[in-house]
Amino acid sequence: MAAPGPVADVSILIVAFDSRAHWSRLTAALAAQTLAPKRVLVLENGSAADRALSAADMPAGFELEVSAENLGFAGGNNRLAAKADTEWLVLLNPDAFPEPDWLEELMAAAARYPHADLFGSTQMADGADDVLDGAGDVYHITGFPYRGGYGRAMASPPDGEIFAPCGAAMMIRRTVFEGLGGFDTDYFCYVEDVDLGARARLAGHIAIHASKAVVSHVGYGSSARRSAFATYHGTRNRWWTYLKIMPLPLLILSFPFHLGLTALLWASSVRFGQFALFSKAQRDAFAGLGGVMRKRGQVQRTRKVSAQQFGAMLAMNPLGLFTRAPHVRPVTDRAR
């Protein structure tokens, strides 16, 4: 994206599906950035013809890729990342609207914490003053992930170490993304950012919440929160992530709690008419267990942190699952 003034060694990746309603607002927010990215890569990800973005919708400097089929969030970002040649990749959802100094603050955080390779933004709920949409992804000892601070009327926590950044507005060093093999495309959508972050943490990389890098996020831009799509992929992919990334001592310790909470959610799904759907998601999760366990073997054989060190990254408070409390720890000055 051509712009006067300083340019960051960053490629912004935008995977767009039925995103026309947000497009003008998003492009205006990017045009207002105080620090310009080197590249903006956009994937039109299989939207219907009457809702698809075209070259005519691209501001000067935006690079458009078109996929006839929906590759999902995981596959779509992998496709864009393969085109990037910058030091940093910045993932941005089409319904996440950055403040003018957002990219500048992300790069400032990278300068403050040169030992870190992943950075998350402060996500505020769009249209709801002072309500957080998220301050990093949290992974609980029970094996359940959640977005820290989601839906809570509170200010963002200060800078600190988080389990992983939310994929709606995150920055990752390109070489780290490539070294991890990118997102697991079997996930298609939902929990893939937690899985990527967990694999990065197991490999010894540090994730930081950049408090002053702020976006307003609509959320569930392509599906409703309790849609069949969200329930199915969220349930299936949660199991896959848990079984893939938990070191064996923590897996043994947490499994009864993971199973119990899953049973509660399964029973609760009756209220929303999704019992059969929840059941199918779990059947499909375990139907794919062979592939998941092969991936687990690779992840666990190559991890650089101990089970104890990984456990220290997890949230332990049982109330956190229900209150969605952020889990941001003081930054540790550890080398990669």
mmCIF file of C-alpha atoms in Angstrom:
data_model
loop_
_atom_site.group_PDB
_atom_site.id
_atom_site.type_symbol
_atom_site.label_atom_id
_atom_site.label_comp_id
_atom_site.label_asym_id
_atom_site.label_seq_id
_atom_site.Cartn_x
_atom_site.Cartn_y
_atom_site.Cartn_z
ATOM 1 C CA MET A 1 0.000 0.000 0.000
ATOM 2 C CA ALA A 2 1.681 3.145 -1.168
ATOM 3 C CA ALA A 3 1.706 5.898 1.438
ATOM 4 C CA PRO A 4 3.887 8.871 2.347
ATOM 5 C CA GLY A 5 6.002 8.665 5.451
ATOM 6 C CA PRO A 6 7.447 5.623 7.253
ATOM 7 C CA VAL A 7 6.522 2.113 6.169
ATOM 8 C CA ALA A 8 6.623 -0.956 8.430
ATOM 9 C CA ASP A 9 8.086 -4.257 7.227
ATOM 10 C CA VAL A 10 4.632 -5.782 7.549
ATOM 11 C CA SER A 11 2.142 -7.584 5.341
ATOM 12 C CA ILE A 12 -1.458 -7.184 6.496
ATOM 13 C CA LEU A 13 -3.493 -10.295 5.626
ATOM 14 C CA ILE A 14 -7.261 -9.937 5.218
ATOM 15 C CA VAL A 15 -9.422 -12.980 4.496
ATOM 16 C CA ALA A 16 -12.783 -11.698 3.278
ATOM 17 C CA PHE A 17 -15.978 -13.741 3.130
ATOM 18 C CA ASP A 18 -19.273 -11.884 2.747
ATOM 19 C CA SER A 19 -17.375 -8.827 3.960
ATOM 20 C CA ARG A 20 -18.747 -6.128 1.685
ATOM 21 C CA ALA A 21 -20.784 -4.514 4.485
ATOM 22 C CA HIS A 22 -17.585 -3.752 6.434
ATOM 23 C CA TRP A 23 -15.233 -3.040 3.552
ATOM 24 C CA SER A 24 -15.452 0.737 3.234
ATOM 25 C CA ARG A 25 -15.028 1.225 6.972
ATOM 26 C CA LEU A 26 -12.060 -1.144 7.094
ATOM 27 C CA THR A 27 -10.238 0.457 4.172
ATOM 28 C CA ALA A 28 -10.808 3.913 5.658
ATOM 29 C CA ALA A 29 -9.306 2.737 8.966
ATOM 30 C CA LEU A 30 -6.249 1.349 7.173
ATOM 31 C CA ALA A 31 -5.849 4.536 5.139
ATOM 32 C CA ALA A 32 -5.758 6.512 8.408
ATOM 33 C CA GLN A 33 -2.856 4.533 9.906
ATOM 34 C CA THR A 34 0.016 6.651 11.197
ATOM 35 C CA LEU A 35 2.418 3.909 10.082
ATOM 36 C CA ALA A 36 1.783 2.231 6.747
ATOM 37 C CA PRO A 37 2.315 -1.484 6.073
ATOM 38 C CA LYS A 38 4.570 -2.520 3.222
ATOM 39 C CA ARG A 39 1.837 -4.718 1.744
ATOM 40 C CA VAL A 40 -1.885 -5.384 2.156
ATOM 41 C CA LEU A 41 -2.904 -8.814 0.849
ATOM 42 C CA VAL A 42 -6.620 -9.570 0.487
ATOM 43 C CA LEU A 43 -8.260 -12.912 -0.241
ATOM 44 C CA GLU A 44 -11.798 -12.950 -1.589
ATOM 45 C CA ASN A 45 -12.659 -16.281 -0.030
ATOM 46 C CA GLY A 46 -15.479 -17.818 -2.023
ATOM 47 C CA SER A 47 -18.280 -15.314 -1.399
ATOM 48 C CA ALA A 48 -21.343 -15.495 -3.632
ATOM 49 C CA ALA A 49 -20.874 -13.552 -6.860
ATOM 50 C CA ASP A 50 -23.211 -10.741 -5.830
ATOM 51 C CA ARG A 51 -21.369 -10.257 -2.512
ATOM 52 C CA ALA A 52 -17.777 -10.856 -3.569
ATOM 53 C CA LEU A 53 -15.092 -8.192 -3.483
ATOM 54 C CA SER A 54 -13.424 -7.410 -6.784
ATOM 55 C CA ALA A 55 -10.418 -5.487 -8.043
ATOM 56 C CA ALA A 56 -12.639 -2.422 -8.307
ATOM 57 C CA ASP A 57 -13.104 -2.484 -4.517
ATOM 58 C CA MET A 58 -9.364 -2.452 -3.786
ATOM 59 C CA PRO A 59 -7.698 0.834 -2.801
ATOM 60 C CA ALA A 60 -4.399 1.620 -4.472
ATOM 61 C CA GLY A 61 -1.698 -0.792 -3.360
ATOM 62 C CA PHE A 62 -4.022 -3.536 -2.108
ATOM 63 C CA GLU A 63 -3.225 -6.918 -3.669
ATOM 64 C CA LEU A 64 -6.265 -9.112 -4.337
ATOM 65 C CA GLU A 65 -6.298 -12.905 -4.497
ATOM 66 C CA VAL A 66 -9.511 -14.730 -5.409
ATOM 67 C CA SER A 67 -10.518 -18.228 -4.383
ATOM 68 C CA ALA A 68 -13.575 -19.781 -6.009
ATOM 69 C CA GLU A 69 -14.073 -21.928 -2.910
ATOM 70 C CA ASN A 70 -14.128 -20.970 0.742
ATOM 71 C CA LEU A 71 -10.775 -22.028 2.187
ATOM 72 C CA GLY A 72 -11.764 -21.096 5.728
ATOM 73 C CA PHE A 73 -9.862 -18.736 7.992
ATOM 74 C CA ALA A 74 -6.999 -21.208 8.307
ATOM 75 C CA GLY A 75 -6.499 -22.024 4.644
ATOM 76 C CA GLY A 76 -7.182 -18.470 3.541
ATOM 77 C CA ASN A 77 -4.503 -16.961 5.765
ATOM 78 C CA ASN A 78 -2.043 -19.682 4.799
ATOM 79 C CA ARG A 79 -2.570 -18.823 1.146
ATOM 80 C CA LEU A 80 -1.933 -15.122 1.748
ATOM 81 C CA ALA A 81 1.052 -15.769 4.023
ATOM 82 C CA ALA A 82 2.692 -17.780 1.242
ATOM 83 C CA LYS A 83 2.781 -14.591 -0.861
ATOM 84 C CA ALA A 84 4.285 -12.401 1.864
ATOM 85 C CA ASP A 85 7.978 -11.484 2.020
ATOM 86 C CA THR A 86 8.015 -9.142 5.028
ATOM 87 C CA GLU A 87 9.424 -9.681 8.518
ATOM 88 C CA TRP A 88 5.984 -9.570 10.095
ATOM 89 C CA LEU A 89 2.545 -10.899 9.196
ATOM 90 C CA VAL A 90 -0.433 -9.031 10.625
ATOM 91 C CA LEU A 91 -3.777 -10.823 10.473
ATOM 92 C CA LEU A 92 -6.814 -8.561 10.450
ATOM 93 C CA ASN A 93 -10.452 -9.594 10.240
ATOM 94 C CA PRO A 94 -12.613 -7.521 7.867
ATOM 95 C CA ASP A 95 -14.858 -6.611 10.824
ATOM 96 C CA ALA A 96 -11.963 -5.443 13.057
ATOM 97 C CA PHE A 97 -11.451 -1.710 12.625
ATOM 98 C CA PRO A 98 -8.082 -0.429 13.861
ATOM 99 C CA GLU A 99 -7.447 2.869 15.583
ATOM 100 C CA PRO A 100 -5.106 5.179 13.595
ATOM 101 C CA ASP A 101 -2.035 4.279 15.682
ATOM 102 C CA TRP A 102 -2.784 0.518 15.796
ATOM 103 C CA LEU A 103 0.019 -0.655 13.520
ATOM 104 C CA GLU A 104 2.437 1.873 15.012
ATOM 105 C CA GLU A 105 1.686 0.504 18.486
ATOM 106 C CA LEU A 106 2.187 -3.090 17.349
ATOM 107 C CA MET A 107 5.591 -2.208 15.943
ATOM 108 C CA ALA A 108 6.456 -0.244 19.091
ATOM 109 C CA ALA A 109 5.614 -3.339 21.152
ATOM 110 C CA ALA A 110 7.855 -5.445 18.908
ATOM 111 C CA ALA A 111 10.676 -2.982 19.607
ATOM 112 C CA ARG A 112 10.019 -3.071 23.379
ATOM 113 C CA TYR A 113 9.946 -6.864 23.493
ATOM 114 C CA PRO A 114 12.460 -8.045 20.880
ATOM 115 C CA HIS A 115 12.452 -11.559 22.348
ATOM 116 C CA ALA A 116 8.751 -12.032 21.473
ATOM 117 C CA ASP A 117 7.382 -13.347 18.181
ATOM 118 C CA LEU A 118 3.601 -13.023 18.582
ATOM 119 C CA PHE A 119 1.601 -9.922 19.514
ATOM 120 C CA GLY A 120 -2.094 -9.470 20.188
ATOM 121 C CA SER A 121 -4.245 -6.356 20.055
ATOM 122 C CA THR A 122 -6.742 -4.911 22.498
ATOM 123 C CA GLN A 123 -10.099 -5.744 20.937
ATOM 124 C CA MET A 124 -12.992 -3.535 22.001
ATOM 125 C CA ALA A 125 -16.582 -4.552 21.273
ATOM 126 C CA ASP A 126 -17.745 -2.466 18.348
ATOM 127 C CA GLY A 127 -20.613 -0.191 19.301
ATOM 128 C CA ALA A 128 -20.335 -0.854 23.046
ATOM 129 C CA ASP A 129 -18.256 1.728 24.884
ATOM 130 C CA ASP A 130 -15.661 0.314 27.302
ATOM 131 C CA VAL A 131 -16.639 -3.332 26.713
ATOM 132 C CA LEU A 132 -13.767 -5.650 25.867
ATOM 133 C CA ASP A 133 -14.020 -8.047 22.968
ATOM 134 C CA GLY A 134 -10.749 -9.618 23.975
ATOM 135 C CA ALA A 135 -7.274 -9.186 25.455
ATOM 136 C CA GLY A 136 -5.519 -12.306 24.251
ATOM 137 C CA ASP A 137 -6.605 -15.918 24.031
ATOM 138 C CA VAL A 138 -6.568 -17.772 27.353
ATOM 139 C CA TYR A 139 -6.029 -21.519 27.682
ATOM 140 C CA HIS A 140 -7.413 -22.985 30.879
ATOM 141 C CA ILE A 141 -5.893 -25.966 32.695
ATOM 142 C CA THR A 142 -9.091 -27.891 31.871
ATOM 143 C CA GLY A 143 -8.247 -27.645 28.172
ATOM 144 C CA PHE A 144 -10.898 -25.047 27.372
ATOM 145 C CA PRO A 145 -9.855 -21.850 25.560
ATOM 146 C CA TYR A 146 -11.599 -18.513 25.805
ATOM 147 C CA ARG A 147 -10.980 -14.923 24.776
ATOM 148 C CA GLY A 148 -9.731 -12.976 27.776
ATOM 149 C CA GLY A 149 -12.136 -10.295 28.950
ATOM 150 C CA TYR A 150 -14.745 -11.069 26.301
ATOM 151 C CA GLY A 151 -17.940 -9.117 27.001
ATOM 152 C CA ARG A 152 -16.635 -7.540 30.199
ATOM 153 C CA ALA A 153 -17.013 -3.826 30.906
ATOM 154 C CA MET A 154 -13.399 -3.123 31.760
ATOM 155 C CA ALA A 155 -10.288 -1.425 30.496
ATOM 156 C CA SER A 156 -7.638 -3.431 28.716
ATOM 157 C CA PRO A 157 -4.969 -4.977 30.934
ATOM 158 C CA PRO A 158 -1.509 -3.435 30.483
ATOM 159 C CA ASP A 159 1.139 -5.018 28.299
ATOM 160 C CA GLY A 160 1.985 -8.516 29.383
ATOM 161 C CA GLU A 161 2.583 -12.099 28.380
ATOM 162 C CA ILE A 162 -0.483 -13.983 27.131
ATOM 163 C CA PHE A 163 -1.050 -17.552 26.077
ATOM 164 C CA ALA A 164 -1.760 -16.549 22.470
ATOM 165 C CA PRO A 165 -3.093 -13.638 20.435
ATOM 166 C CA CYS A 166 -6.585 -13.732 18.949
ATOM 167 C CA GLY A 167 -6.474 -14.182 15.173
ATOM 168 C CA ALA A 168 -8.828 -11.248 14.558
ATOM 169 C CA ALA A 169 -5.973 -8.730 14.970
ATOM 170 C CA MET A 170 -2.628 -10.365 15.619
ATOM 171 C CA MET A 171 0.996 -10.015 14.519
ATOM 172 C CA ILE A 172 3.440 -12.889 14.126
ATOM 173 C CA ARG A 173 6.981 -13.082 12.823
ATOM 174 C CA ARG A 174 6.771 -14.572 9.337
ATOM 175 C CA THR A 175 9.610 -17.052 9.878
ATOM 176 C CA VAL A 176 7.846 -18.354 12.998
ATOM 177 C CA PHE A 177 4.543 -18.753 11.134
ATOM 178 C CA GLU A 178 6.306 -20.652 8.372
ATOM 179 C CA GLY A 179 8.289 -22.764 10.821
ATOM 180 C CA LEU A 180 5.055 -23.854 12.491
ATOM 181 C CA GLY A 181 3.541 -24.776 9.139
ATOM 182 C CA GLY A 182 0.953 -22.011 9.461
ATOM 183 C CA PHE A 183 -2.580 -22.780 10.570
ATOM 184 C CA ASP A 184 -3.864 -26.344 10.631
ATOM 185 C CA THR A 185 -6.172 -26.313 7.611
ATOM 186 C CA ASP A 186 -8.173 -29.278 8.942
ATOM 187 C CA TYR A 187 -9.738 -26.818 11.403
ATOM 188 C CA PHE A 188 -11.190 -24.630 8.626
ATOM 189 C CA CYS A 189 -12.440 -22.072 11.148
ATOM 190 C CA TYR A 190 -12.572 -21.555 14.962
ATOM 191 C CA VAL A 191 -9.875 -22.387 17.548
ATOM 192 C CA GLU A 192 -7.196 -22.439 14.825
ATOM 193 C CA ASP A 193 -5.578 -19.358 16.352
ATOM 194 C CA VAL A 194 -5.424 -21.040 19.773
ATOM 195 C CA ASP A 195 -3.863 -24.107 18.170
ATOM 196 C CA LEU A 196 -1.270 -22.014 16.332
ATOM 197 C CA GLY A 197 -0.485 -20.051 19.485
ATOM 198 C CA ALA A 198 -0.161 -23.227 21.545
ATOM 199 C CA ARG A 199 2.250 -24.760 19.064
ATOM 200 C CA ALA A 200 4.275 -21.548 19.112
ATOM 201 C CA ARG A 201 4.401 -21.546 22.913
ATOM 202 C CA LEU A 202 5.430 -25.210 22.989
ATOM 203 C CA ALA A 203 8.222 -24.317 20.564
ATOM 204 C CA GLY A 204 9.467 -21.675 23.019
ATOM 205 C CA HIS A 205 8.093 -18.500 21.437
ATOM 206 C CA ILE A 206 6.692 -15.646 23.530
ATOM 207 C CA ALA A 207 3.296 -13.968 22.984
ATOM 208 C CA ILE A 208 2.623 -10.414 24.156
ATOM 209 C CA HIS A 209 -0.571 -8.426 24.632
ATOM 210 C CA ALA A 210 0.076 -4.968 23.136
ATOM 211 C CA SER A 211 -2.383 -2.967 25.200
ATOM 212 C CA LYS A 212 -2.246 0.262 23.177
ATOM 213 C CA ALA A 213 -2.800 -1.436 19.802
ATOM 214 C CA VAL A 214 -6.597 -1.137 19.644
ATOM 215 C CA VAL A 215 -9.252 -2.359 17.230
ATOM 216 C CA SER A 216 -13.052 -2.286 17.388
ATOM 217 C CA HIS A 217 -14.312 -5.767 16.585
ATOM 218 C CA VAL A 218 -17.821 -6.695 15.495
ATOM 219 C CA GLY A 219 -17.221 -10.440 15.881
ATOM 220 C CA TYR A 220 -18.967 -13.439 14.328
ATOM 221 C CA GLY A 221 -18.950 -11.547 11.038
ATOM 222 C CA SER A 222 -19.517 -14.700 8.981
ATOM 223 C CA SER A 223 -21.669 -16.663 11.438
ATOM 224 C CA ALA A 224 -23.787 -16.072 14.514
ATOM 225 C CA ARG A 225 -22.348 -16.923 17.907
ATOM 226 C CA ARG A 226 -24.509 -20.021 18.408
ATOM 227 C CA SER A 227 -24.972 -20.857 14.757
ATOM 228 C CA ALA A 228 -24.693 -24.464 13.704
ATOM 229 C CA PHE A 229 -21.417 -23.574 11.969
ATOM 230 C CA ALA A 230 -19.862 -22.036 15.081
ATOM 231 C CA THR A 231 -21.059 -24.784 17.424
ATOM 232 C CA TYR A 232 -19.860 -27.598 15.204
ATOM 233 C CA HIS A 233 -16.399 -26.240 14.412
ATOM 234 C CA GLY A 234 -15.826 -24.851 17.893
ATOM 235 C CA THR A 235 -16.668 -28.168 19.561
ATOM 236 C CA ARG A 236 -14.733 -30.374 17.162
ATOM 237 C CA ASN A 237 -11.671 -28.144 17.023
ATOM 238 C CA ARG A 238 -11.531 -27.685 20.804
ATOM 239 C CA TRP A 239 -11.096 -31.452 21.206
ATOM 240 C CA TRP A 240 -8.444 -31.576 18.488
ATOM 241 C CA THR A 241 -6.433 -28.767 20.049
ATOM 242 C CA TYR A 242 -6.621 -30.231 23.551
ATOM 243 C CA LEU A 243 -5.507 -33.684 22.439
ATOM 244 C CA LYS A 244 -2.755 -32.313 20.216
ATOM 245 C CA ILE A 245 -1.041 -29.759 22.398
ATOM 246 C CA MET A 246 -1.368 -30.801 26.058
ATOM 247 C CA PRO A 247 1.841 -32.423 27.379
ATOM 248 C CA LEU A 248 1.084 -35.894 28.744
ATOM 249 C CA PRO A 249 1.291 -35.084 32.496
ATOM 250 C CA LEU A 250 -1.144 -32.195 32.049
ATOM 251 C CA LEU A 251 -3.372 -34.276 29.790
ATOM 252 C CA ILE A 252 -3.702 -36.961 32.448
ATOM 253 C CA LEU A 253 -4.320 -34.376 35.170
ATOM 254 C CA SER A 254 -6.910 -32.394 33.240
ATOM 255 C CA PHE A 255 -8.792 -35.066 31.314
ATOM 256 C CA PRO A 256 -11.501 -35.777 33.925
ATOM 257 C CA PHE A 257 -12.268 -32.045 34.135
ATOM 258 C CA HIS A 258 -12.264 -31.641 30.363
ATOM 259 C CA LEU A 259 -14.623 -34.570 30.022
ATOM 260 C CA GLY A 260 -16.911 -33.279 32.767
ATOM 261 C CA LEU A 261 -17.160 -29.787 31.305
ATOM 262 C CA THR A 262 -17.801 -31.237 27.880
ATOM 263 C CA ALA A 263 -20.660 -33.293 29.310
ATOM 264 C CA LEU A 264 -22.155 -30.157 30.877
ATOM 265 C CA LEU A 265 -21.955 -28.302 27.579
ATOM 266 C CA TRP A 266 -23.471 -31.294 25.799
ATOM 267 C CA ALA A 267 -26.420 -31.280 28.188
ATOM 268 C CA SER A 268 -26.732 -27.514 27.882
ATOM 269 C CA SER A 269 -26.902 -27.773 24.097
ATOM 270 C CA VAL A 270 -30.439 -29.123 24.474
ATOM 271 C CA ARG A 271 -31.585 -25.591 25.398
ATOM 272 C CA PHE A 272 -30.486 -24.319 22.011
ATOM 273 C CA GLY A 273 -31.770 -27.257 19.985
ATOM 274 C CA GLN A 274 -28.201 -28.358 19.209
ATOM 275 C CA PHE A 275 -27.872 -31.690 21.013
ATOM 276 C CA ALA A 276 -27.627 -33.700 17.782
ATOM 277 C CA LEU A 277 -25.207 -31.156 16.302
ATOM 278 C CA PHE A 278 -22.993 -31.240 19.411
ATOM 279 C CA SER A 279 -23.021 -35.032 19.197
ATOM 280 C CA LYS A 280 -21.985 -34.972 15.543
ATOM 281 C CA ALA A 281 -19.133 -32.573 16.286
ATOM 282 C CA GLN A 282 -17.773 -34.946 18.919
ATOM 283 C CA ARG A 283 -18.178 -37.986 16.676
ATOM 284 C CA ASP A 284 -16.263 -36.202 13.940
ATOM 285 C CA ALA A 285 -13.606 -35.054 16.413
ATOM 286 C CA PHE A 286 -12.870 -38.648 17.384
ATOM 287 C CA ALA A 287 -13.209 -39.899 13.806
ATOM 288 C CA GLY A 288 -10.225 -37.679 13.036
ATOM 289 C CA LEU A 289 -8.283 -38.858 16.064
ATOM 290 C CA GLY A 290 -5.692 -40.799 14.042
ATOM 291 C CA GLY A 291 -4.535 -37.690 12.228
ATOM 292 C CA VAL A 292 -4.651 -35.628 15.403
ATOM 293 C CA MET A 293 -2.450 -38.102 17.262
ATOM 294 C CA ARG A 294 0.097 -38.131 14.443
ATOM 295 C CA LYS A 295 0.244 -34.343 14.697
ATOM 296 C CA ARG A 296 0.485 -34.636 18.469
ATOM 297 C CA GLY A 297 3.528 -36.848 18.107
ATOM 298 C CA GLN A 298 5.297 -34.246 16.000
ATOM 299 C CA VAL A 299 4.329 -31.347 18.281
ATOM 300 C CA GLN A 300 5.354 -33.104 21.486
ATOM 301 C CA ARG A 301 8.608 -34.503 20.099
ATOM 302 C CA THR A 302 9.787 -31.071 19.000
ATOM 303 C CA ARG A 303 8.559 -28.944 21.902
ATOM 304 C CA LYS A 304 11.172 -26.814 23.641
ATOM 305 C CA VAL A 305 9.400 -26.243 26.970
ATOM 306 C CA SER A 306 8.705 -28.675 29.777
ATOM 307 C CA ALA A 307 5.241 -29.701 30.891
ATOM 308 C CA GLN A 308 5.777 -27.571 34.001
ATOM 309 C CA GLN A 309 6.749 -24.528 31.933
ATOM 310 C CA PHE A 310 3.738 -24.990 29.667
ATOM 311 C CA GLY A 311 1.484 -25.398 32.684
ATOM 312 C CA ALA A 312 2.672 -22.031 33.988
ATOM 313 C CA MET A 313 1.207 -20.434 30.842
ATOM 314 C CA LEU A 314 -2.292 -21.762 31.583
ATOM 315 C CA ALA A 315 -5.070 -20.137 33.597
ATOM 316 C CA MET A 316 -5.818 -22.048 36.794
ATOM 317 C CA ASN A 317 -8.695 -20.131 38.385
ATOM 318 C CA PRO A 318 -11.873 -22.225 37.920
ATOM 319 C CA LEU A 319 -13.992 -19.069 37.883
ATOM 320 C CA GLY A 320 -12.079 -17.751 34.885
ATOM 321 C CA LEU A 321 -13.987 -20.027 32.539
ATOM 322 C CA PHE A 322 -17.270 -18.434 33.587
ATOM 323 C CA THR A 323 -16.127 -14.827 34.035
ATOM 324 C CA ARG A 324 -13.735 -14.861 31.039
ATOM 325 C CA ALA A 325 -11.128 -13.100 33.146
ATOM 326 C CA PRO A 326 -8.061 -11.982 31.183
ATOM 327 C CA HIS A 327 -4.863 -13.869 31.911
ATOM 328 C CA VAL A 328 -2.013 -11.434 31.277
ATOM 329 C CA ARG A 329 1.220 -12.031 33.154
ATOM 330 C CA PRO A 330 4.288 -9.816 33.627
ATOM 331 C CA VAL A 331 6.623 -10.036 30.657
ATOM 332 C CA THR A 332 9.541 -12.393 31.121
ATOM 333 C CA ASP A 333 12.797 -11.507 29.377
ATOM 334 C CA ARG A 334 13.567 -14.883 27.869
ATOM 335 C CA ALA A 335 15.485 -15.503 24.691
ATOM 336 C CA ARG A 336 13.885 -17.483 21.905
#
